[in-house]
Tab-separated table of C-alpha atoms and ligand atoms in Angstrom:
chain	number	residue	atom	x	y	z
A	1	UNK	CA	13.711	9.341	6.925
A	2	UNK	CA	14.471	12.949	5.507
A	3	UNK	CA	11.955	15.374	4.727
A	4	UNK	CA	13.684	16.481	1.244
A	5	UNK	CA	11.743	15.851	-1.573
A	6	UNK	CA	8.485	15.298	-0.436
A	7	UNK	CA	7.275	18.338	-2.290
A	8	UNK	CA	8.845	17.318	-5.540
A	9	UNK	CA	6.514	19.593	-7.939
A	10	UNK	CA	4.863	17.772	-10.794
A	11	UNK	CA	4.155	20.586	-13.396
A	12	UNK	CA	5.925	22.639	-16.162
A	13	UNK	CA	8.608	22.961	-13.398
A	14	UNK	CA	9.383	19.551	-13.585
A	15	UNK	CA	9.610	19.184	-17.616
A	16	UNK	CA	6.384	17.616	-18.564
A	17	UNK	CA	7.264	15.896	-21.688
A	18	UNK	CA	7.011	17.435	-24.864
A	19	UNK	CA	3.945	19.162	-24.960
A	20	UNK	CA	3.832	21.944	-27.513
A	21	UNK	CA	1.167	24.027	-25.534
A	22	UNK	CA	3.283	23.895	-22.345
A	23	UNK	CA	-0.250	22.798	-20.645
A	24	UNK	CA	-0.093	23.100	-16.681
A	25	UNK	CA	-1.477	19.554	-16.492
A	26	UNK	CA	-0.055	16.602	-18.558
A	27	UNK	CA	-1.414	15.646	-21.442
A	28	UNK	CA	-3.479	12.275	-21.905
A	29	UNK	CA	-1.862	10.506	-24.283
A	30	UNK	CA	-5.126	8.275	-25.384
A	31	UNK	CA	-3.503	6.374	-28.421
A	32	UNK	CA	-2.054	3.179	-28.681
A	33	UNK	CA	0.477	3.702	-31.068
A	34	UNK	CA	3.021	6.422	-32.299
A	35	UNK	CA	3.493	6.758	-35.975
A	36	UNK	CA	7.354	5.954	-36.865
A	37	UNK	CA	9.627	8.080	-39.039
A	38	UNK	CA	10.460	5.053	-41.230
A	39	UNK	CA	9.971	1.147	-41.733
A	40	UNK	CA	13.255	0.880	-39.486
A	41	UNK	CA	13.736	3.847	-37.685
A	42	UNK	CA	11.829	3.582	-34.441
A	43	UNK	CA	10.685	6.875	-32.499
A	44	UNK	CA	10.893	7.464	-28.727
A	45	UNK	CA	7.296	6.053	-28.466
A	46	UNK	CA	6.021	3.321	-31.064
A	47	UNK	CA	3.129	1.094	-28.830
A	48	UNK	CA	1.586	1.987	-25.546
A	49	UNK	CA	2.162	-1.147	-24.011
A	50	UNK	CA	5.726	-0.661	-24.111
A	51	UNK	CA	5.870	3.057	-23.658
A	52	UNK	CA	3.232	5.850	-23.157
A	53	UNK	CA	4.349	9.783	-22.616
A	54	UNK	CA	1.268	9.950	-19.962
A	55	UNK	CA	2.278	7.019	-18.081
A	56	UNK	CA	6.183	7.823	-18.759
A	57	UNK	CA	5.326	11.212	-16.568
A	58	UNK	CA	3.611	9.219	-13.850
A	59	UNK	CA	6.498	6.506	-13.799
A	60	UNK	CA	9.211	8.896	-13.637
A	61	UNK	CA	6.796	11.212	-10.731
A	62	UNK	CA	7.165	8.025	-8.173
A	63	UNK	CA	10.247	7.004	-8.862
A	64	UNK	CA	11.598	10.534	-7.512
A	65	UNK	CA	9.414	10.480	-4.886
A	66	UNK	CA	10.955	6.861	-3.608
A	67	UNK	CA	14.204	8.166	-4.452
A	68	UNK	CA	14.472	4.842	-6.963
A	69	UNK	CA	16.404	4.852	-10.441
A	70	UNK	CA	12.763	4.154	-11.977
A	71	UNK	CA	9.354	2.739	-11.751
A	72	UNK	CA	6.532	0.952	-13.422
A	73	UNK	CA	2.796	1.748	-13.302
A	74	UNK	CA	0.483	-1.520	-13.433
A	75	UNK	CA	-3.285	-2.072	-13.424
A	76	UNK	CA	-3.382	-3.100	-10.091
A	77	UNK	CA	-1.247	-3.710	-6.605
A	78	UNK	CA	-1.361	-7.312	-7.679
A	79	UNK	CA	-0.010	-6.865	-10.746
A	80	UNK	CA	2.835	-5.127	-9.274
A	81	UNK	CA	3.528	-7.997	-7.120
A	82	UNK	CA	3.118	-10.360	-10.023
A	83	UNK	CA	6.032	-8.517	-11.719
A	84	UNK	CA	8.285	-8.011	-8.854
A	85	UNK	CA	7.714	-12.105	-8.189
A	86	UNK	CA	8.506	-12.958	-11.887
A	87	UNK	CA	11.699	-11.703	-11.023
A	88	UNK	CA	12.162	-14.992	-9.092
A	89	UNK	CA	13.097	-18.332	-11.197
A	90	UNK	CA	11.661	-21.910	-10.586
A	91	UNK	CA	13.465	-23.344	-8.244
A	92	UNK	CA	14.545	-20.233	-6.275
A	93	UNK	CA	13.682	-18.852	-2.628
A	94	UNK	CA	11.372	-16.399	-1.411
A	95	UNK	CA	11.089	-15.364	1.967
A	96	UNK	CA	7.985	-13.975	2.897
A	97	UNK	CA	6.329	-12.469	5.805
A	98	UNK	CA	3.555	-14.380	7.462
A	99	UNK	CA	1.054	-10.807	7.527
A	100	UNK	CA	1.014	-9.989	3.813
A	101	UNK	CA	-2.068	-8.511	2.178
A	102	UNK	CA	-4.368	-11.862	1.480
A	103	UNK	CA	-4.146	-11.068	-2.327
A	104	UNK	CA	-0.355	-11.731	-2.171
A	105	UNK	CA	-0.159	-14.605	0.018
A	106	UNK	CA	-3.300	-16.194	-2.759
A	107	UNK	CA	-0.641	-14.966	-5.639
A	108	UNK	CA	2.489	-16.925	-3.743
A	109	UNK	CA	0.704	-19.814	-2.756
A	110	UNK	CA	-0.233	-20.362	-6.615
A	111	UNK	CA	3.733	-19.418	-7.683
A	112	UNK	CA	4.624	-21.978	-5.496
A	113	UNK	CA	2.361	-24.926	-6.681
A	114	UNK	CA	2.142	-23.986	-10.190
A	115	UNK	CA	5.955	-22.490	-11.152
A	116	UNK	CA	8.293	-24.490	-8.818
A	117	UNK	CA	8.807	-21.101	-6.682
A	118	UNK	CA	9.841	-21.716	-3.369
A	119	UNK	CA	8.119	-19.577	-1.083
A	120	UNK	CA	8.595	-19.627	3.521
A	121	UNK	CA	6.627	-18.027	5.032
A	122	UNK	CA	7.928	-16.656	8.629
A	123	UNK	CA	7.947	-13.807	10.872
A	124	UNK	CA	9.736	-10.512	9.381
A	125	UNK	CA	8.973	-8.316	12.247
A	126	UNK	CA	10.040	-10.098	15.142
A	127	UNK	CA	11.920	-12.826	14.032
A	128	UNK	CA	15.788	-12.240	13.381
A	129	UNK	CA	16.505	-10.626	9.974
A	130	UNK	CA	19.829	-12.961	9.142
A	131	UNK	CA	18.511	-16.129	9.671
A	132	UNK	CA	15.476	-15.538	7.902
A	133	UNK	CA	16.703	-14.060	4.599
A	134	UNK	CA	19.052	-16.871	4.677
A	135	UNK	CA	19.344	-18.890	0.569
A	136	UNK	CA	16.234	-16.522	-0.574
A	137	UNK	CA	16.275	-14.170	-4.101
A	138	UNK	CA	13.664	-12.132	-3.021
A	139	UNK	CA	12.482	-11.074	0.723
A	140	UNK	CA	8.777	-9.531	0.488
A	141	UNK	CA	7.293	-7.965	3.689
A	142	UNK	CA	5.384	-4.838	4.235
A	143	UNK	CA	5.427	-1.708	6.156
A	144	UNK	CA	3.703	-1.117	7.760
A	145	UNK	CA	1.488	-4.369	7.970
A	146	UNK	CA	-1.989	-4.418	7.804
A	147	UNK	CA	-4.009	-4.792	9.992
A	148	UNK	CA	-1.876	-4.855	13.352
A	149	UNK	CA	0.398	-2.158	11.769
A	150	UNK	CA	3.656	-3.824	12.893
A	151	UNK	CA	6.924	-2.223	11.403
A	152	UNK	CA	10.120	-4.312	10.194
A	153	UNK	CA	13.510	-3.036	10.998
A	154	UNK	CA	13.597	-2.166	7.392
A	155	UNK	CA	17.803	-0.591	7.610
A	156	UNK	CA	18.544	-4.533	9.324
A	157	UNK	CA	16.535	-6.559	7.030
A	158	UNK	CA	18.012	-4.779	3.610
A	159	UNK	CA	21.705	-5.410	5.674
A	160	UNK	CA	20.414	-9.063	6.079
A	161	UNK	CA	19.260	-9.260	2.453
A	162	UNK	CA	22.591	-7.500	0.791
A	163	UNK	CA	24.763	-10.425	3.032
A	164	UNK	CA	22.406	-13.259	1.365
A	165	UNK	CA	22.151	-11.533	-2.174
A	166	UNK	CA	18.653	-11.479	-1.977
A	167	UNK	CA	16.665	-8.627	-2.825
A	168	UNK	CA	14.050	-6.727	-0.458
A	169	UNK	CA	10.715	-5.648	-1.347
A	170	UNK	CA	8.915	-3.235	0.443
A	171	UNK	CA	4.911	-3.164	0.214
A	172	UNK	CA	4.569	0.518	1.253
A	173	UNK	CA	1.007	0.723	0.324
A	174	UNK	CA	0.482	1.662	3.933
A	175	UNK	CA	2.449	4.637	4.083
A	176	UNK	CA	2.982	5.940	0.600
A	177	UNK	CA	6.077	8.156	-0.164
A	178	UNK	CA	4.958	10.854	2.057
A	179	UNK	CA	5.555	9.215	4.973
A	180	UNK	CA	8.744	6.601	4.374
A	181	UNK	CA	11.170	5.724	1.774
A	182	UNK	CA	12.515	2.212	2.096
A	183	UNK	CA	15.343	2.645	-0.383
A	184	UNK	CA	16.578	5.396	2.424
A	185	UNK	CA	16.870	2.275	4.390
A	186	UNK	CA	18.281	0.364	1.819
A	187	UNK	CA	15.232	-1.801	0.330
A	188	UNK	CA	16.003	-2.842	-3.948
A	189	UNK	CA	12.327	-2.462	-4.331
A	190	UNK	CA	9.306	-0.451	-3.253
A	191	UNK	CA	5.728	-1.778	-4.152
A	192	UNK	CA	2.479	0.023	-4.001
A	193	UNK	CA	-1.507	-0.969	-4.231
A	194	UNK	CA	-1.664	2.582	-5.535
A	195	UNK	CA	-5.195	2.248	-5.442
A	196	UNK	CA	-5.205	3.162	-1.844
A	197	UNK	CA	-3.260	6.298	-0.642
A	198	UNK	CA	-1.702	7.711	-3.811
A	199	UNK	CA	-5.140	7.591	-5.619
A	200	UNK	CA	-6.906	8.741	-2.155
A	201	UNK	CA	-10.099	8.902	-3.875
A	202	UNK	CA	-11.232	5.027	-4.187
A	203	UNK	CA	-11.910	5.741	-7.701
A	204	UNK	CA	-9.293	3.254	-9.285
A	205	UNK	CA	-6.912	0.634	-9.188
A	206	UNK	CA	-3.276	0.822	-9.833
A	207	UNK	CA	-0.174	-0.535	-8.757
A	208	UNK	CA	3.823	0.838	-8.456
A	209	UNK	CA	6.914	-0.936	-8.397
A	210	UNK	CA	10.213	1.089	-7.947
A	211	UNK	CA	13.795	0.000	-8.409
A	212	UNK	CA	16.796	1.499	-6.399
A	213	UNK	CA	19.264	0.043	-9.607
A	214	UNK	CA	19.264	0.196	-13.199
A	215	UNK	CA	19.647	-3.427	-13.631
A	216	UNK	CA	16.503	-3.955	-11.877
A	217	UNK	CA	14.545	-1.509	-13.421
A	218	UNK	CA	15.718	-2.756	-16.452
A	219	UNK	CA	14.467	-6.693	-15.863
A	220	UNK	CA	11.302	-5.033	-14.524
A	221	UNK	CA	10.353	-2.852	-17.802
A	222	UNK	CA	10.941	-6.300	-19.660
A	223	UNK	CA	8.276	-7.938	-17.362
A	224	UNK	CA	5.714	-4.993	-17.809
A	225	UNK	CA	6.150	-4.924	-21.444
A	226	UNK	CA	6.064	-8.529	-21.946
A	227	UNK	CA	3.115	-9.368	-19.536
A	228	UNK	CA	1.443	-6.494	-20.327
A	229	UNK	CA	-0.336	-5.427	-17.450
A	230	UNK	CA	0.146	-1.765	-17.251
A	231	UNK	CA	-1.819	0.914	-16.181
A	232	UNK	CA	-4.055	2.958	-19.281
A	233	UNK	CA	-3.553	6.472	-19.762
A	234	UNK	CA	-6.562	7.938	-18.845
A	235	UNK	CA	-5.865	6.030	-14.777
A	236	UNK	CA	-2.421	7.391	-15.500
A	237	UNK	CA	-3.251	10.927	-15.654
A	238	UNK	CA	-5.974	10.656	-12.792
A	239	UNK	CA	-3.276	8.715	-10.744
A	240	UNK	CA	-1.007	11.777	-11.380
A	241	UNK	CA	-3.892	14.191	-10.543
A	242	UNK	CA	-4.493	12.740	-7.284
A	243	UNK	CA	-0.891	12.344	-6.013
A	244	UNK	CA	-0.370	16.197	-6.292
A	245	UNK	CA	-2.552	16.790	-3.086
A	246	UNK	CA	-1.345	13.277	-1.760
A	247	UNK	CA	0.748	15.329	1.307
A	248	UNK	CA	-2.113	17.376	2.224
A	249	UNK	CA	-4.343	14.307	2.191
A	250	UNK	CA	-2.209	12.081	4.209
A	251	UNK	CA	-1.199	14.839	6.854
A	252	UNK	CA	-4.676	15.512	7.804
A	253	UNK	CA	-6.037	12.105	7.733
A	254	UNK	CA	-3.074	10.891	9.845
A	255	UNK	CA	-3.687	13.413	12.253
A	256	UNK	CA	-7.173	12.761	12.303
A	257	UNK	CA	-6.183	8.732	12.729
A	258	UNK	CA	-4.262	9.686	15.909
A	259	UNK	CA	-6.851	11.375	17.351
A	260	UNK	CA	-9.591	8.540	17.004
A	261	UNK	CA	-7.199	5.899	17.760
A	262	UNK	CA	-6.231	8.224	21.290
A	263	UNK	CA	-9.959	8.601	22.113
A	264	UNK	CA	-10.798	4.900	21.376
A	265	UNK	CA	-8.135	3.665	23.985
A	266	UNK	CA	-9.257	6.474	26.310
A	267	UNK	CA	-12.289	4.525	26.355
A	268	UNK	CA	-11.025	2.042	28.647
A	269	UNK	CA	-14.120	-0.613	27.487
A	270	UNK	CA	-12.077	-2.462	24.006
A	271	UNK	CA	-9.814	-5.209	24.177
A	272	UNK	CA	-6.867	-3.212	21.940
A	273	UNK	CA	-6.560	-0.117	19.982
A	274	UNK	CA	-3.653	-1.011	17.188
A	275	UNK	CA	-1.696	2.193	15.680
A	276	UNK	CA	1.952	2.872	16.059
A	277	UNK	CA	1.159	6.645	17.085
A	278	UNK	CA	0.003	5.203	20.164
A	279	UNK	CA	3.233	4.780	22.877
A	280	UNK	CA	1.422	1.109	23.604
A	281	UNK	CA	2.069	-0.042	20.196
A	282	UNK	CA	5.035	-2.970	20.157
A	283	UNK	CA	6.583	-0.618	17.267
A	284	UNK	CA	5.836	3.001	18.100
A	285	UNK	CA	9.700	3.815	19.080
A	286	UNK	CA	11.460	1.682	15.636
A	287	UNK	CA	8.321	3.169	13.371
A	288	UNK	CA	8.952	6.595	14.256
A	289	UNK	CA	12.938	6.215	13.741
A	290	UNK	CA	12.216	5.459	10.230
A	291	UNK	CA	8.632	7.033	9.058
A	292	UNK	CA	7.405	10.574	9.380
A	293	UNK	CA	4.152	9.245	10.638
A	294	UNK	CA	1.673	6.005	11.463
A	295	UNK	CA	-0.242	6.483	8.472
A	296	UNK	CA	-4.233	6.715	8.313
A	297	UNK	CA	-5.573	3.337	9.724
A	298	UNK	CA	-6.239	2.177	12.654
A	299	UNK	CA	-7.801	-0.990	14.225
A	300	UNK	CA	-9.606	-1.849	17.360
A	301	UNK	CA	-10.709	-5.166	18.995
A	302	UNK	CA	-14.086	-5.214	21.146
A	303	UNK	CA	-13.671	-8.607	22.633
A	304	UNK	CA	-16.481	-9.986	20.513
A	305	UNK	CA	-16.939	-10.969	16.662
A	306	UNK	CA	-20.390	-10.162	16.764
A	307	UNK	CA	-19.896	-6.609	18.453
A	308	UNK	CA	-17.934	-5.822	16.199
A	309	UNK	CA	-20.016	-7.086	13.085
A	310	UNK	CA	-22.846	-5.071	14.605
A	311	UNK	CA	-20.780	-1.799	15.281
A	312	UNK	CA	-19.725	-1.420	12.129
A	313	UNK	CA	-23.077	-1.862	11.012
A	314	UNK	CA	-23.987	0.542	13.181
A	315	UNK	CA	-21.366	3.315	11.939
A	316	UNK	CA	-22.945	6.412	10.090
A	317	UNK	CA	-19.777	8.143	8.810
A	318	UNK	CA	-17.931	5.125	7.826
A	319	UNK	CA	-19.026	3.322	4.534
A	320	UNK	CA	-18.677	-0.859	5.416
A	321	UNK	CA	-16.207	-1.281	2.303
A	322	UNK	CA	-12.750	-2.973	1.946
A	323	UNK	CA	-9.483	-0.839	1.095
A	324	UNK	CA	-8.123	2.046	2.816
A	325	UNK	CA	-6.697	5.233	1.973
A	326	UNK	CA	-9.533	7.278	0.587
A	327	UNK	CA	-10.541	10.768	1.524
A	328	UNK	CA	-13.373	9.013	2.547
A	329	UNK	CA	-13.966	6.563	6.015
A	330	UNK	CA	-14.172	3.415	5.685
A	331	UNK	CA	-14.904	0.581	8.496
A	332	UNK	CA	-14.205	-3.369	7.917
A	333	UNK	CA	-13.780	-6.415	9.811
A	334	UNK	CA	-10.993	-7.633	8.097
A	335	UNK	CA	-11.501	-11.608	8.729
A	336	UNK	CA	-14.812	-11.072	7.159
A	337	UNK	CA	-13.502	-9.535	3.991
A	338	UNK	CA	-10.060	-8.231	2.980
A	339	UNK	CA	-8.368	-11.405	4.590
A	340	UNK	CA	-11.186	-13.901	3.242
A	341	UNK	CA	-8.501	-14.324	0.310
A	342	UNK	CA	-6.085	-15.455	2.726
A	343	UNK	CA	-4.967	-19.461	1.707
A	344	UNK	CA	-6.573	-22.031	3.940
A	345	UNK	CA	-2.550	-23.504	4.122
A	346	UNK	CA	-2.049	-20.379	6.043
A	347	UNK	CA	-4.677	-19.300	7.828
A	348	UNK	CA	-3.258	-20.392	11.174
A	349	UNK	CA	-0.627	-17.925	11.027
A	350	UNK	CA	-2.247	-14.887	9.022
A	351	UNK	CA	-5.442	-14.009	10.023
A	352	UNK	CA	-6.153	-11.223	12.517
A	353	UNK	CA	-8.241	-11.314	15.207
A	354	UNK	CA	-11.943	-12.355	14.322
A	355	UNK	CA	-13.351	-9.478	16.180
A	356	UNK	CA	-10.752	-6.895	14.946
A	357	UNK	CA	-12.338	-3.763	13.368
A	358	UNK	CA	-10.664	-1.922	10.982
A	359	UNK	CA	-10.970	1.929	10.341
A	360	UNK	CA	-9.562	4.029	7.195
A	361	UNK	CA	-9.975	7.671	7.997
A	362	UNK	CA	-10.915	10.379	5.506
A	363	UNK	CA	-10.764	13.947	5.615
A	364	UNK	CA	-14.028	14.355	7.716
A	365	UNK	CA	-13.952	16.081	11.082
A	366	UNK	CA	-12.354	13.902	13.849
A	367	UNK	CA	-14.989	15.392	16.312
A	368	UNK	CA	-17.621	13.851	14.350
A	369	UNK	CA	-15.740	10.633	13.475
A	370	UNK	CA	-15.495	10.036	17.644
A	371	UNK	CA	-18.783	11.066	18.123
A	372	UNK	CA	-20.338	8.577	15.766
A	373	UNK	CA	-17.885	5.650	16.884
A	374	UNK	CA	-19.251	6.696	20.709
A	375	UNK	CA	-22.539	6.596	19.535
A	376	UNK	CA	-22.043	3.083	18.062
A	377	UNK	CA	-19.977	1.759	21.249
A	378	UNK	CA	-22.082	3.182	23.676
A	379	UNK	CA	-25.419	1.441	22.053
A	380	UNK	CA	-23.548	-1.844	21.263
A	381	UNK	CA	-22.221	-1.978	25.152
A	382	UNK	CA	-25.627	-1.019	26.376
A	383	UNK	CA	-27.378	-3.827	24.302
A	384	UNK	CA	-25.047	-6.340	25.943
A	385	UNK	CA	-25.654	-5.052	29.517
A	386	UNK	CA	-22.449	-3.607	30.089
A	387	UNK	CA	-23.670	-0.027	30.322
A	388	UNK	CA	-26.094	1.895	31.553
A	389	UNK	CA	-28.866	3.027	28.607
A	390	UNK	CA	-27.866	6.033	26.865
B	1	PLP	C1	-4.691	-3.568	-1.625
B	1	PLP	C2	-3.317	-4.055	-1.393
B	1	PLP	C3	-2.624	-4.772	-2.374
B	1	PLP	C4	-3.270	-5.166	-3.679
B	1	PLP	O1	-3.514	-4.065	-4.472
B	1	PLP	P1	-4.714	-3.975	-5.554
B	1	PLP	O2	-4.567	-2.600	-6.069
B	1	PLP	O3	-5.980	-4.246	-4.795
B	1	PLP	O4	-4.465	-5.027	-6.572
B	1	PLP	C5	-1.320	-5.147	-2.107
B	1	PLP	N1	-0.730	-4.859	-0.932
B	1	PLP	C6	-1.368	-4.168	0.027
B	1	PLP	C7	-0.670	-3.878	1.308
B	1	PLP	C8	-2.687	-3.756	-0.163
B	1	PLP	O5	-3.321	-3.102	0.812
């Protein structure tokens, strides 16, 4: 992916709309509705569901950042998904890949019992991208994927999806437009959980959808308008607040990421250190082709569920909490919580390892992020007998 663009300024620079004060943050629009010049002559703005100038400013901020024609700002990740799978009529194919976030497998499952959705489920990373596309509408798959961190040859799967007139759908909640565009490589849609990197702070929830096309855009500001779950404007403006430092943020923390996930596999002592910085990862070589970086979590496997239930216990700079992305560390055991929501229909396929720890790093020190996962290793090995006492 290119550089350009990355630093796209959000300020008076960038025409904040219409404020008469030409404020050097955006105004929060806190109304609901926009008082109209006559009975039948509607304004730019009439009701905030449909329209809002402070989430207007956000909208039109990520959708320059994805390089898309435009975006929509919901609640929530899921209800970003929800809209992007509405686009999808009874009776009509989705293709999905077996590793999605447990909240959107839960949402597909229910799509395809309730609304006559078809949905397969099947390998996006490693399986070939023709034959699996093949009869869908929509193709949904993530990059990277959580918690293994495998990366789809997004450039062959859009190629795949453009042959079979099927749209792709990127979740890029994982990497965030700072480091990869899909609709560089040719992806119709780009989905975020913004509550993770682009809010940083783990202080809301929000979700993004982006459209390379008009057309699409167009069906999906129907679907936010008519469903109606779109993001206030107070989370708006905070939303916009914390994407201005979001390439500071993600540059350290992804540095910091490498650097743990290097001295973890140093270590010689866990069963596998997963992140694609790391030349032993399955995708290092096709991630870096199309990212600017492996993002800010990692995830480890001791060998043991209950090691790794008692590590993370353990852990005095890493808060036990599910989601990632927050200036703050986070640890998880992923079976035990953010993939409890995986459907018991596909838990055969989907669920990671049950002694797989997961790590979000924050803007801490590496130094004492290693120390205090040594610390926690080193007492864990030693109360299994593997180690001498420290
Ligand atoms: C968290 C997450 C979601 C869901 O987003 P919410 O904001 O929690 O609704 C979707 N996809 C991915 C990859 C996520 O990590």
């Amino acid at each position: 992916m290119t550089a350009v663009g990355r630093h796209t300024a959000l300020g008076l620079a960038a025409g904040l709309r219409g404020d008469p004060w030409r404020a050097s943050s955006p105004p929060i629009y806190q109304t609901a509705t926009f008082e109209q010049e006559s009975a039948s002559g509607f304004g730019e703005f009439d009701y905030a569901r449909s329209g809002n100038p402070t989430r207007e400013t956000l909208e039109r901020h990520c959708a320059r950042l994805e390089g898309a024609h435009a975006a929509c700002a919901f609640a929530s990740g899921v209800a970003a998904m929800t809209a992007v799978a509405r686009l999808v009529r009874s009776g009509e194919r989705i293709v999905a890949h077996t590793g999605l976030y447990g909240g959107t497998q839960r949402l597909l499952a229910r799509l395809a019992d309730e609304r006559g959705v078809e949905v397969v489920w099947t390998d996006l990373v490693d399986g070939d991208p023709a034959s699996a596309v093949c009869g869908a509408r929509l193709v949904l798959v993530e990059s990277l994927t959580n918690p293994l961190w495998r990366a789809p040859d997004l450039r062959a799967l859009a190629r795949a999806c453009d042959a079979a007139g099927a749209w792709l759908a990127v979740d890029s909640t994982a990497m965030s437009p700072w480091l990869q565009r899909p609709t560089e490589f040719g992806a119709h849609l780009v989905v975020h959980s913004a509550t993770k990197l682009l809010a940083g702070h783990a202080d809301l929830t929000a979700g993004i959808v982006a459209a390379r096309d008009a057309a699409l855009a167009e069906r999906l500001a129907f679907i936010q308008n008519s469903e109606g779950a779109v993001l206030p404007p107070f989370d708006s403006w905070l939303l916009l607040r914390s994407m201005r430092t979001l390439g500071v943020r993600v540059a350290r923390q992804q540095a910091t990421a490498a650097e743990v996930a290097r001295a973890l596999a140093a270590r010689g002592d866990l069963v596998a250190v997963h992140h694609p910085s790391l030349a032993t990862h399955p995708d290092h070589a096709r991630h870096a082709a199309q990212s600017l970086g492996a993002g800010v979590v990692l995830s480890f496997e001791t060998g043991d569920e209950s090691r790794s239930l008692a590590l993370v216990e353990r852990l005095e700079r890493f808060a036990i909490a599910v989601s990632f992305g927050s200036v703050d560390s986070t640890a998880s055991v992923p079976c035990r919580m953010s993939h409890a929501s995986v459907p018991a229909s596909l838990r055969h396929v989907a669920m990671p390892p049950r002694d797989l720890v997961r790590l979000s790093i924050g803007l801490e020190d590496a130094a004492d992020l290693i120390a205090d996962l040594e610390e926690a290793l080193g007492v864990e090995a030693w109360r299994r007998g593997s180690a001498s006492r420290p």
